[in-house]
Coordinates of C-alpha atoms and ligand atoms in Angstrom, one line a residue:
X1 CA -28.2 23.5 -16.9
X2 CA -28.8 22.4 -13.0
X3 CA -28.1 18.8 -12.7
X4 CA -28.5 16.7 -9.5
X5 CA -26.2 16.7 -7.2
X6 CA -24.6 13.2 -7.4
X7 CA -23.0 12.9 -10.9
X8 CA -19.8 10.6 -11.7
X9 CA -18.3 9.9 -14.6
X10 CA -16.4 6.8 -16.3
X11 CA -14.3 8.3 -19.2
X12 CA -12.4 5.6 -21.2
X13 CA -10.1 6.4 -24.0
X14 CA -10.7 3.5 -26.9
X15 CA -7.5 2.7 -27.9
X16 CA -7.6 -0.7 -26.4
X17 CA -10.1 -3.3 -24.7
X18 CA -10.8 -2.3 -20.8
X19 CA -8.1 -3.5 -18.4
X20 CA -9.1 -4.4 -15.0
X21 CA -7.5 -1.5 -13.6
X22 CA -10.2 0.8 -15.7
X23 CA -13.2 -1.8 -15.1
X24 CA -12.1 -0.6 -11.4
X25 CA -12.2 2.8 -11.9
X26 CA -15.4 2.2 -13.6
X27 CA -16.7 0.0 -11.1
X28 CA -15.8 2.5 -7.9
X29 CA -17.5 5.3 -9.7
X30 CA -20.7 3.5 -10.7
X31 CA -20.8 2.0 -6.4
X32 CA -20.5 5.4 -6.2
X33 CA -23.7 6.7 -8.0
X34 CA -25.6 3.6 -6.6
X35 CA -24.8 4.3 -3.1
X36 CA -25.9 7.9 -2.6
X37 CA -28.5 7.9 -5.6
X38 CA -26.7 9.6 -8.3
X39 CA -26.3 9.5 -12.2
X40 CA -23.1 7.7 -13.3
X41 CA -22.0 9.0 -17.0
X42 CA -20.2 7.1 -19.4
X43 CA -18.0 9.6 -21.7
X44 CA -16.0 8.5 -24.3
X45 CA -12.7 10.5 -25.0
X46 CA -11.7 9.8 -28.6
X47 CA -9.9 12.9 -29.2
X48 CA -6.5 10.6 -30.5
X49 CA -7.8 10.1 -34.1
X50 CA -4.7 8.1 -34.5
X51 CA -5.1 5.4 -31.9
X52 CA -9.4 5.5 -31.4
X53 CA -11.1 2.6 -32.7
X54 CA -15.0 2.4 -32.8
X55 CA -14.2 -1.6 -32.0
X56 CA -12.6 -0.6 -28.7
X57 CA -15.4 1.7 -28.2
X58 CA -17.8 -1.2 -29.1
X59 CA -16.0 -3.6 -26.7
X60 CA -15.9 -1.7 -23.9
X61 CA -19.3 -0.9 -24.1
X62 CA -19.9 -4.6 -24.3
X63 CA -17.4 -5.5 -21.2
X64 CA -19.1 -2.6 -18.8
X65 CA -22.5 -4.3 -19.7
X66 CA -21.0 -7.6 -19.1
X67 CA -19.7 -6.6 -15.7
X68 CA -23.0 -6.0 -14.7
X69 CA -22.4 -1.5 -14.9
X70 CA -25.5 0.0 -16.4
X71 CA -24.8 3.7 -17.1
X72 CA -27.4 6.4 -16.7
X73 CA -26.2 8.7 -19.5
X74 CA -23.7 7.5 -22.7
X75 CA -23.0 7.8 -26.1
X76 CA -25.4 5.0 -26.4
X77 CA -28.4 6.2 -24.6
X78 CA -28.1 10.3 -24.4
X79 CA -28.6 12.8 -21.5
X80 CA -28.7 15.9 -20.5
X81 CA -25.2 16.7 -20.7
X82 CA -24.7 14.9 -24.0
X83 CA -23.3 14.9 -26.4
X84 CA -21.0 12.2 -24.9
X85 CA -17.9 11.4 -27.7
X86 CA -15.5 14.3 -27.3
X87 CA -15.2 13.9 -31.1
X88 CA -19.0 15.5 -30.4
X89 CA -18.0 18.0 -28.6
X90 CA -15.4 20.0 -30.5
X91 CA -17.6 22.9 -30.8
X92 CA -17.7 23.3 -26.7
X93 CA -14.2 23.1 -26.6
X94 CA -13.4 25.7 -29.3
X95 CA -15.7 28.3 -27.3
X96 CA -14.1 27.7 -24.3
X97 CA -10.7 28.1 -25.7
X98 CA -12.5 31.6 -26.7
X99 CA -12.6 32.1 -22.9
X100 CA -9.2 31.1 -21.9
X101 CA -7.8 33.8 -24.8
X102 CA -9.5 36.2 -23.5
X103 CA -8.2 36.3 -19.6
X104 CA -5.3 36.1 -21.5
X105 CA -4.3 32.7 -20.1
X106 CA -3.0 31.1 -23.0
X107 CA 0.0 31.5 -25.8
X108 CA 1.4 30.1 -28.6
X109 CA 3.7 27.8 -28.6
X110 CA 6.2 27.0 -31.9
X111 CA 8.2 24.2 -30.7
X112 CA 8.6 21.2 -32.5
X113 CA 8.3 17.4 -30.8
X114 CA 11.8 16.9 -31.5
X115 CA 12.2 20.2 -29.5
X116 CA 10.1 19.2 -27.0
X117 CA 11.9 16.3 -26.8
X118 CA 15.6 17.5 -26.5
X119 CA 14.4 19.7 -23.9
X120 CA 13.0 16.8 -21.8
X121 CA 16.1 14.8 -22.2
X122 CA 18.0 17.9 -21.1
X123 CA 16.4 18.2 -17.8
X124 CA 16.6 14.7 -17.1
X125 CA 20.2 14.5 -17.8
X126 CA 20.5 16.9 -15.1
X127 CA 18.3 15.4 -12.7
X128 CA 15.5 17.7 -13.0
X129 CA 11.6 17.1 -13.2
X130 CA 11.0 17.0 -17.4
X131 CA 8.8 20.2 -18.0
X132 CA 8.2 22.6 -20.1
X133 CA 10.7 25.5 -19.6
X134 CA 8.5 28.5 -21.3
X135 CA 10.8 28.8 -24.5
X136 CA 7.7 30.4 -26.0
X137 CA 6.3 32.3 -23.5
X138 CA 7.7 35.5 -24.1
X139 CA 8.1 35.8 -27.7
X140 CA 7.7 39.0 -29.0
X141 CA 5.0 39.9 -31.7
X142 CA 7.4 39.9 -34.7
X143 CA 9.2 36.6 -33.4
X144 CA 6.1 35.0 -33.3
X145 CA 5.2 36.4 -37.1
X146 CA 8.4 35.0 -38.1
X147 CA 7.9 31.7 -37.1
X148 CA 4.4 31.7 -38.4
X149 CA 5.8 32.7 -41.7
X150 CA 8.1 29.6 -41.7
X151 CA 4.8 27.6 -42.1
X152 CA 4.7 26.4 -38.0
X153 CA 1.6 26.0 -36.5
X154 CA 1.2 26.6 -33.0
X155 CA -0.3 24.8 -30.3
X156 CA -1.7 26.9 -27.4
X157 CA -0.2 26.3 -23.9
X158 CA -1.7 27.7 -20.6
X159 CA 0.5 30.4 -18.6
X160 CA 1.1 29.2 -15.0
X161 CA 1.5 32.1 -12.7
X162 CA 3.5 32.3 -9.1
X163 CA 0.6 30.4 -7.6
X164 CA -0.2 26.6 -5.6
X165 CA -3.3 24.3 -6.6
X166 CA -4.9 23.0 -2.9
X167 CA -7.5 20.2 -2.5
X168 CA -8.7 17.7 -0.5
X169 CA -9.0 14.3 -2.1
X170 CA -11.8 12.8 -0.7
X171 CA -9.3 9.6 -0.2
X172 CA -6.3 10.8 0.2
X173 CA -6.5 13.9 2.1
X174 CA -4.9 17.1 1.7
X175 CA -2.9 17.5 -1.5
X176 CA -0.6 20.9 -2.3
X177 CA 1.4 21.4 -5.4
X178 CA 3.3 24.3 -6.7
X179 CA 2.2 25.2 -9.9
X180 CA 4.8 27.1 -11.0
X181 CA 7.2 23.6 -11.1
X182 CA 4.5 22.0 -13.4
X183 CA 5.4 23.9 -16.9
X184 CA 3.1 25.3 -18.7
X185 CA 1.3 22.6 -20.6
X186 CA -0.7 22.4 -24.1
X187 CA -4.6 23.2 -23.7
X188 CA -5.0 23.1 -27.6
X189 CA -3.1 21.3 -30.5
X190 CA -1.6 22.6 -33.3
X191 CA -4.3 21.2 -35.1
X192 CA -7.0 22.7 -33.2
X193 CA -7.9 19.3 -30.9
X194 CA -7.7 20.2 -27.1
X195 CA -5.5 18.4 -24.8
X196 CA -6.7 15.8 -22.6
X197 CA -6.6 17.9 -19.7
X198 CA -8.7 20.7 -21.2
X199 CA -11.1 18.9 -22.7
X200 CA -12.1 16.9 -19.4
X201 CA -12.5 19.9 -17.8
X202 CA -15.2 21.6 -19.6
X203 CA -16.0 18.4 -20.1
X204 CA -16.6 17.2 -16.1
X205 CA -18.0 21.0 -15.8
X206 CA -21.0 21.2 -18.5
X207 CA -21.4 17.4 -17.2
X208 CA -22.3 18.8 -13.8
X209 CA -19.8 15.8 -12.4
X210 CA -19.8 16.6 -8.7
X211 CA -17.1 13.6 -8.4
X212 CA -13.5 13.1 -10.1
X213 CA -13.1 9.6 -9.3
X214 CA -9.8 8.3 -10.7
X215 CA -6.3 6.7 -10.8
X216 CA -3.6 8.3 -8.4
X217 CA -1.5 8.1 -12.3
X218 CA -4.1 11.3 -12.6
X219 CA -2.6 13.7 -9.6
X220 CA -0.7 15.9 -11.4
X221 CA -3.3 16.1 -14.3
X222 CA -5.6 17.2 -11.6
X223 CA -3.2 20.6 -10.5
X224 CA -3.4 21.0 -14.2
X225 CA -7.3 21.0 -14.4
X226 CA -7.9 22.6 -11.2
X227 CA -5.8 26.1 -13.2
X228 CA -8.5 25.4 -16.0
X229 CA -11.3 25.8 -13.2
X230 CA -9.6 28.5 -11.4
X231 CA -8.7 30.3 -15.1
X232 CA -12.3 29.4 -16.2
X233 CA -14.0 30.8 -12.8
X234 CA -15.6 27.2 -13.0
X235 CA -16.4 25.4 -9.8
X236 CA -14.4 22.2 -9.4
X237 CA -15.8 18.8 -8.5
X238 CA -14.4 17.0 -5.9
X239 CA -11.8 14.4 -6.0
X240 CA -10.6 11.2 -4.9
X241 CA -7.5 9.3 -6.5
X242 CA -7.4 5.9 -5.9
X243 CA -4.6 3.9 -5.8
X244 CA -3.9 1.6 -8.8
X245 CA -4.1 -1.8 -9.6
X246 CA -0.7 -3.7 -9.0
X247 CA 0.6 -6.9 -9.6
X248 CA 2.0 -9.5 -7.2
X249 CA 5.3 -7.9 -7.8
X250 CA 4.1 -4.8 -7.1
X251 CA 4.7 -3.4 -10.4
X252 CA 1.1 -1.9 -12.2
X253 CA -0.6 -4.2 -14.1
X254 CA 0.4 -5.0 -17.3
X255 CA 0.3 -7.5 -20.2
X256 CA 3.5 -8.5 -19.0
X257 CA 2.1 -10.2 -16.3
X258 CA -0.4 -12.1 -18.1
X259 CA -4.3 -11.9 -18.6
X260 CA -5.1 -7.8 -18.0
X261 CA -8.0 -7.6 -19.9
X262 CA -11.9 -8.0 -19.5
X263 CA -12.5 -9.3 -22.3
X264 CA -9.8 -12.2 -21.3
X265 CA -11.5 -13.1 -18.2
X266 CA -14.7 -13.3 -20.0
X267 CA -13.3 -15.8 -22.7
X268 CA -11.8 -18.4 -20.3
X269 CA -14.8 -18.6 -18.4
X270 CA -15.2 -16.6 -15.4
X271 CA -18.3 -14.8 -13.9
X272 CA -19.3 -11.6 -14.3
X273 CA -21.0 -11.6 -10.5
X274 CA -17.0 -12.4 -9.6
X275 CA -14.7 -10.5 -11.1
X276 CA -17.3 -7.8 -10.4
X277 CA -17.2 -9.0 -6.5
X278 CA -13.4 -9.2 -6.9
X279 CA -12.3 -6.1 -8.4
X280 CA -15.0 -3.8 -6.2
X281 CA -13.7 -5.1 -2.7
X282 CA -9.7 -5.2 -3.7
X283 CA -7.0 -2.6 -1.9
X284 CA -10.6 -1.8 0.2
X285 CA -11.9 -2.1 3.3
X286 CA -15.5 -1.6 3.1
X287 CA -16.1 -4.9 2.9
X288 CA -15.3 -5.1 6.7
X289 CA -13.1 -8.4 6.1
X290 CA -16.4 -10.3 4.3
X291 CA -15.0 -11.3 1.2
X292 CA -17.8 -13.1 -1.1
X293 CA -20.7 -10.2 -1.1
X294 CA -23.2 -9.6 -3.3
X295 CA -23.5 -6.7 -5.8
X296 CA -26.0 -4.9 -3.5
X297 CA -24.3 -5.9 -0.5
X298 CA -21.8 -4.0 -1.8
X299 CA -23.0 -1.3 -2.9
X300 CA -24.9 -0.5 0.8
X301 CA -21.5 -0.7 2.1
X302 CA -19.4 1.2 -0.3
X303 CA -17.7 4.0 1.2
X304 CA -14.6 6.5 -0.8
X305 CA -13.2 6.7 2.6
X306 CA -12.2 3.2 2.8
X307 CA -10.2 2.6 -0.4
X308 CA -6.9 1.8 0.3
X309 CA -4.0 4.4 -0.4
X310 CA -1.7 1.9 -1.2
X311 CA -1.6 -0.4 -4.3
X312 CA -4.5 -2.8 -4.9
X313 CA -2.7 -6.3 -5.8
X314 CA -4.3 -8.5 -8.4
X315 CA -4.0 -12.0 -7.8
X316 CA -5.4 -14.5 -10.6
X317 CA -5.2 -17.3 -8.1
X318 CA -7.5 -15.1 -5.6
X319 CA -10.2 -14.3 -8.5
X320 CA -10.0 -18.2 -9.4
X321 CA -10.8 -19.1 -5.9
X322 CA -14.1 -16.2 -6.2
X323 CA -14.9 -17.9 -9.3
X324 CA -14.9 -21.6 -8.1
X325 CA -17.1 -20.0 -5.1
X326 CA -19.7 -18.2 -7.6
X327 CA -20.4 -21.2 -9.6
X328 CA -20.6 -23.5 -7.0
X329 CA -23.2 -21.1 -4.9
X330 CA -25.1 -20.5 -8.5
X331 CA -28.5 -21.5 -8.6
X332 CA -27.9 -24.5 -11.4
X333 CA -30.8 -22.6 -14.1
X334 CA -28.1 -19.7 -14.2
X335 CA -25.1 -21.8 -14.4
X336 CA -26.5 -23.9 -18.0
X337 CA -27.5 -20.2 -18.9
X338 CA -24.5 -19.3 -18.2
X339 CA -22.4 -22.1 -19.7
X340 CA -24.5 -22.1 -22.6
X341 CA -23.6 -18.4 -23.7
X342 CA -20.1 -19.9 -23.0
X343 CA -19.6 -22.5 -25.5
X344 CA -21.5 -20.8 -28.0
X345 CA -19.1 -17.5 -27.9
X346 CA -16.1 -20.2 -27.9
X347 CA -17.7 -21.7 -30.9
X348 CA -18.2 -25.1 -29.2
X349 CA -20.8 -27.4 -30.5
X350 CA -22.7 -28.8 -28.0
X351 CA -25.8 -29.9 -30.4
X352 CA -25.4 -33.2 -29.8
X353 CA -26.6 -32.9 -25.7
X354 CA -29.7 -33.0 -25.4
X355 CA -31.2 -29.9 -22.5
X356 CA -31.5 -32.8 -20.2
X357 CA -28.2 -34.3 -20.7
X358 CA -26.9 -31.1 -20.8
X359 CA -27.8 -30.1 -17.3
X360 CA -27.5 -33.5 -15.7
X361 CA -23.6 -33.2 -16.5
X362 CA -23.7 -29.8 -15.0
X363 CA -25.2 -30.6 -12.1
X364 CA -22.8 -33.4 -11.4
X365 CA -19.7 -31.7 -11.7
X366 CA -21.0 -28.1 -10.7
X367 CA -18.7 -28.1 -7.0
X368 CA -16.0 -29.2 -9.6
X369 CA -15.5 -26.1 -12.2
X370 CA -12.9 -23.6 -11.4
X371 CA -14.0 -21.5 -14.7
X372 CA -17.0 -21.9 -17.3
X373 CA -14.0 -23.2 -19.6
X374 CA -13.7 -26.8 -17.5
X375 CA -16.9 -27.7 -18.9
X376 CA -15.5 -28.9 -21.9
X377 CA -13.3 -31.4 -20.5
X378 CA -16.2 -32.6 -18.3
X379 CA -18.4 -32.9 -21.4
X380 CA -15.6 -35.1 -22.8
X381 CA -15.4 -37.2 -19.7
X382 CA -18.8 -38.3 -20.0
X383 CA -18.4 -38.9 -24.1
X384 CA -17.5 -42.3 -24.4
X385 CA -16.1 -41.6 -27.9
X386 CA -13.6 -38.7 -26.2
X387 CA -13.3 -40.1 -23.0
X388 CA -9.6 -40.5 -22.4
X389 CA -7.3 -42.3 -19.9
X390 CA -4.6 -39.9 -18.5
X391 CA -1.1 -40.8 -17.8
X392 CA -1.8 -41.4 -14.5
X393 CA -4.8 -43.7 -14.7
X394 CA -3.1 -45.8 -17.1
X395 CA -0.1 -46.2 -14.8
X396 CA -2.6 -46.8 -11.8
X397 CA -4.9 -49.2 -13.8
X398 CA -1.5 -51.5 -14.8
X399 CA -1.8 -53.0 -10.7
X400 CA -2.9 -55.8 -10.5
X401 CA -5.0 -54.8 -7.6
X402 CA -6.7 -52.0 -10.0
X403 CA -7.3 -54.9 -12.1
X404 CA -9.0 -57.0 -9.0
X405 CA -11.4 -53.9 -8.1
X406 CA -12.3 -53.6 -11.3
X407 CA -13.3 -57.5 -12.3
X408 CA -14.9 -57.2 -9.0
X409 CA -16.9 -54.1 -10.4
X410 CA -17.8 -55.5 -13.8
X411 CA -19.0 -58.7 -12.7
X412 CA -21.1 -56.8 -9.7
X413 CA -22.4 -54.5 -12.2
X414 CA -23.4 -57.0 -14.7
X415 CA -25.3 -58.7 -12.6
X416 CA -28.2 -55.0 -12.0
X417 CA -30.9 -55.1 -13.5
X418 CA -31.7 -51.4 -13.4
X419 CA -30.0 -49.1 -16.0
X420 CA -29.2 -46.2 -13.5
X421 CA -26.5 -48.5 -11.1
X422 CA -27.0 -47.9 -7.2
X423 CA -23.2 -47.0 -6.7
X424 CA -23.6 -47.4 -2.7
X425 CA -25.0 -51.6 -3.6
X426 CA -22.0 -52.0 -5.8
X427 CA -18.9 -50.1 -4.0
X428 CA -20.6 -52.3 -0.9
X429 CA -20.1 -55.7 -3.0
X430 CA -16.3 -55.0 -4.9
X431 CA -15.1 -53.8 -0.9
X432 CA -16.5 -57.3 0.3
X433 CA -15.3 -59.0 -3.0
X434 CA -11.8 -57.6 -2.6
X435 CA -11.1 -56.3 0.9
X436 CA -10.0 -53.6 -0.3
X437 CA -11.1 -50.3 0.8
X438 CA -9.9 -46.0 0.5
X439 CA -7.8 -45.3 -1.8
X440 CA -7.1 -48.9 -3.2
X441 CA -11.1 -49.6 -3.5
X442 CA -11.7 -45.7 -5.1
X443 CA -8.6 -45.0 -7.3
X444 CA -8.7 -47.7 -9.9
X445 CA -12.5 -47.3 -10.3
X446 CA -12.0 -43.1 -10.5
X447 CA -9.0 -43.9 -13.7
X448 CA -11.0 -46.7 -15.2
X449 CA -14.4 -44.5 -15.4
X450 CA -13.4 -41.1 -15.6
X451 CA -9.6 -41.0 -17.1
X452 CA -8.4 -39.3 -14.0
X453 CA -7.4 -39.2 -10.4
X454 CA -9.5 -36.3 -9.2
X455 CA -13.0 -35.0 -10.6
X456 CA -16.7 -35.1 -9.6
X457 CA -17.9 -37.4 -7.0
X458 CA -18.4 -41.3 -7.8
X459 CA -21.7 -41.9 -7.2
X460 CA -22.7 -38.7 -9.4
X461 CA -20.9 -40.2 -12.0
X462 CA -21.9 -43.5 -12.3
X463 CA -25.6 -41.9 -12.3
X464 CA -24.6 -39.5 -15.3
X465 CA -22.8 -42.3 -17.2
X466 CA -25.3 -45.3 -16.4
X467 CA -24.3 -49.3 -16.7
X468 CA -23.8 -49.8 -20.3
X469 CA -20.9 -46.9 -20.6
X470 CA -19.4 -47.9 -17.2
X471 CA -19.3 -51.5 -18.7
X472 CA -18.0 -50.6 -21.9
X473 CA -15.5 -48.6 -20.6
X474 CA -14.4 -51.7 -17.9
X475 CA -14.2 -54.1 -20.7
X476 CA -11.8 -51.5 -22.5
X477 CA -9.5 -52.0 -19.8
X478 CA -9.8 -55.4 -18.6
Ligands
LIG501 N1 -9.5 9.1 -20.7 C1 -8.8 9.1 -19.5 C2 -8.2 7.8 -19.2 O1 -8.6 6.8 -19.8 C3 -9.7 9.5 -18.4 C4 -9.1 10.0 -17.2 C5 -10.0 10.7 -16.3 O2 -10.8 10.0 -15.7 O3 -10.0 11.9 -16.3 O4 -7.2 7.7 -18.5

């Protein structure tokens, strides 16, 4: 098959929902394909019957989308180089295990986990890199017919000669390993399914994947694959390990500490455009120090080169700030879209705002959301029956000055005739009324209408509420 030259690949294993660290991956490989033109693949490696789900596969499917990835190939869509489940593919694998037999690259291997795993303790005991030792690598024939006899199964494990794995990675430069310290590792399971690291190669090779673009937790797997190539007499793709994501402790990203996955983001309310903006400029510097850029800014300025070596911190405060910024900047249509979609997947009833009330609220405390989620306590604000007075505003609205402003305010209002109240006529009046003015004229009215000290400004307010809730909420208090 001749594919075009630009082909990268996203290969996520379903046994959980897609972390940010993989919606990187993803989203650095799909930049990738955008910026030069090429094909990004989405394969799905469910080869670990035991911890696959078809949800996980559903979900992440779902997330990508979200995010705002489109694939070009995919379990969902087809390709040239399908099929793209590596449950699909076991056929492929099994004739080029065929191929590895036959250079005579491969043995059996009878040991047992707990084997395995009394050897690995062993050689970390005594301070040594955990590896397989070659117990089974010279057997002889009868040995071997023995244990096969005693009903154990073997796996098949590639022989490592006296020999180094060289490549450049396309980010961080030249990498050398000896093979020889690696082990020989498992191509094929006892059970027939190939190892991970087999089955990505002939995977990434009939794929035609020019580019390997992965986690730096992938180095070593990459020696192993590159012997598969080399064994195989496959040419290899290139590569480029990035660093991974980290968090503020410097520690890699984990549930531990706190939201990790996609899915999590998307259910308190952020946007896709952010995260997306977020987690494509982090531990980078193609950005060339702009921070808020759109997707296809981005992608014209993407460049492998300029991903960071070192760790790419998360920082939930950073993504909040990206957030509040991509609301705020969003043209108001998209936000109710957006908002809508929101409340529905949170199982929110909103049926009782009409479109127009809908987006009038939204429009007056748009500058004001941090996340889609603040909504609801907006929505609430301008409920009068779940409008609520917070601590704080009851302990301001106790003053007797609160009290003044606010006389001042109801009898000032009372007398407009219109419905929607000119907030500039009447803050005008209760400052004359009173003499009071900042935070003494401002505060009481802020607690008495809205329940807080902070929020949306006045005037939009008292234009969303209108006189007869602003009145009825005064005469609750005074
Ligand atoms: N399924 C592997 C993972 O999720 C893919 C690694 C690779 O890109 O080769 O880590």
């Amino acid at each position: 098959m001749v594919f075009e030259k630009t082909r990268v690949r996203f290969a996520p294993s379903p046994t959980g929902d897609l972390h940010v660290g993989n919606a990187r991956t993803a989203l650095l490989n799909w930049l990738f394909a955008r910026r030069y033109g090429g094909s990004f693949i989405l394969r799905i490696e469910d080869t670990d019957q035991e911890r696959t789900s078809k949800i996980f596969e559903t979900n992440i499917l779902d997330d990508l989308r979200w995010l705002g990835i489109d694939w070009d190939e995919g379990p969902d869509k087809g390709g040239q180089g399908g099929p793209y489940r590596q449950s699909e593919r076991l056929v492929l694998y099994r004739d080029c295990l065929k191929k590895l037999m036959a250079v005579q690259r491969l043995y059996p291997c009878y040991c047992t986990e707990e084997e395995l795993e009394a050897e690995r303790k062993a050689l970390i005991a005594r301070k040594m890199m955990p590896r397989y030792m070659g117990k089974c690598r010279h057997l002889t024939f009868e040995a071997r017919q023995k244990l096969e006899r005693e009903g154990r199964k073997p796996s098949y494990r590639f022989k490592i000669g006296e020999e180094t794995v060289e490549f450049l990675d396309l980010i961080r430069g030249s990498m050398r390993f000896d093979a020889a310290a690696l082990g020989d590792f498992i191509v094929a399971r006892s059970t027939g399914i190939p190892s991970y690291n087999f089955a990505v190669v002939v995977d990434d090779h009939c794929m035609g994947i020019s580019h390997v673009i992965r986690g730096e937790d992938h180095l070593t797997n990459t020696a192993f694959q590159l012997l598969i190539y080399r064994a195989l007499g496959y040419n290899p793709p290139s590569f480029a390990h990035h660093s991974l994501v980290l968090g503020k402790d410097r520690a890699k990203l984990s549930k531990r500490h706190g939201a990790v996955a996609v899915r999590e983001f998307r259910s308190r309310g952020f946007l896709p455009e952010a995260l997306l903006n977020y987690l494509s400029l982090m531990g980078s510097s193609f950005g060339e120090g702009r921070e808020i850029l759109p997707k296809e800014d981005i992608i014209k300025k993407f460049s492998l080169e300029r991903i960071g070596k070192g760790g790419a911190i998360f920082d939930e405060d950073k993504l909040k700030w990206f957030n509040a910024i991509y609301i705020r900047q969003s043209d108001p249509r998209y936000l109710i879209q957006c908002l809508y979609s929101f409340l529905q997947q949170e199982g929110y009833d909103f049926s009782r705002y009409s479109p127009s009330r809908f987006s009038q609220i939204v429009e007056a405390v748009q500058d004001n959301l941090g996340t889609l989620s603040d909504i609801v306590e907006y929505l609430d604000m301008f409920d009068d029956h779940k409008y609520q007075l917070s601590d704080e505003a009851k302990q301001m609205l106790r003053e007797e000055n609160s009290l003044s402003v606010l006389r001042a305010l109801y009898r000032t209002i009372g007398k407009q005739s219109a419905d929607e109240p000119s907030y500039r006529t009447l803050i005008e009046t209760v400052r004359k009324e009173t003499g009071f003015q900042g935070k003494k004229l401002y505060l009481p009215i802020r607690a008495a209408i809205t329940g807080r000290m902070s929020g949306p400004e006045l005037g939009k307010v008292f234009a969303v509420l209108g006189k007869s809730s602003i009145i009825k909420r005064i005469e609750e208090i005074i």
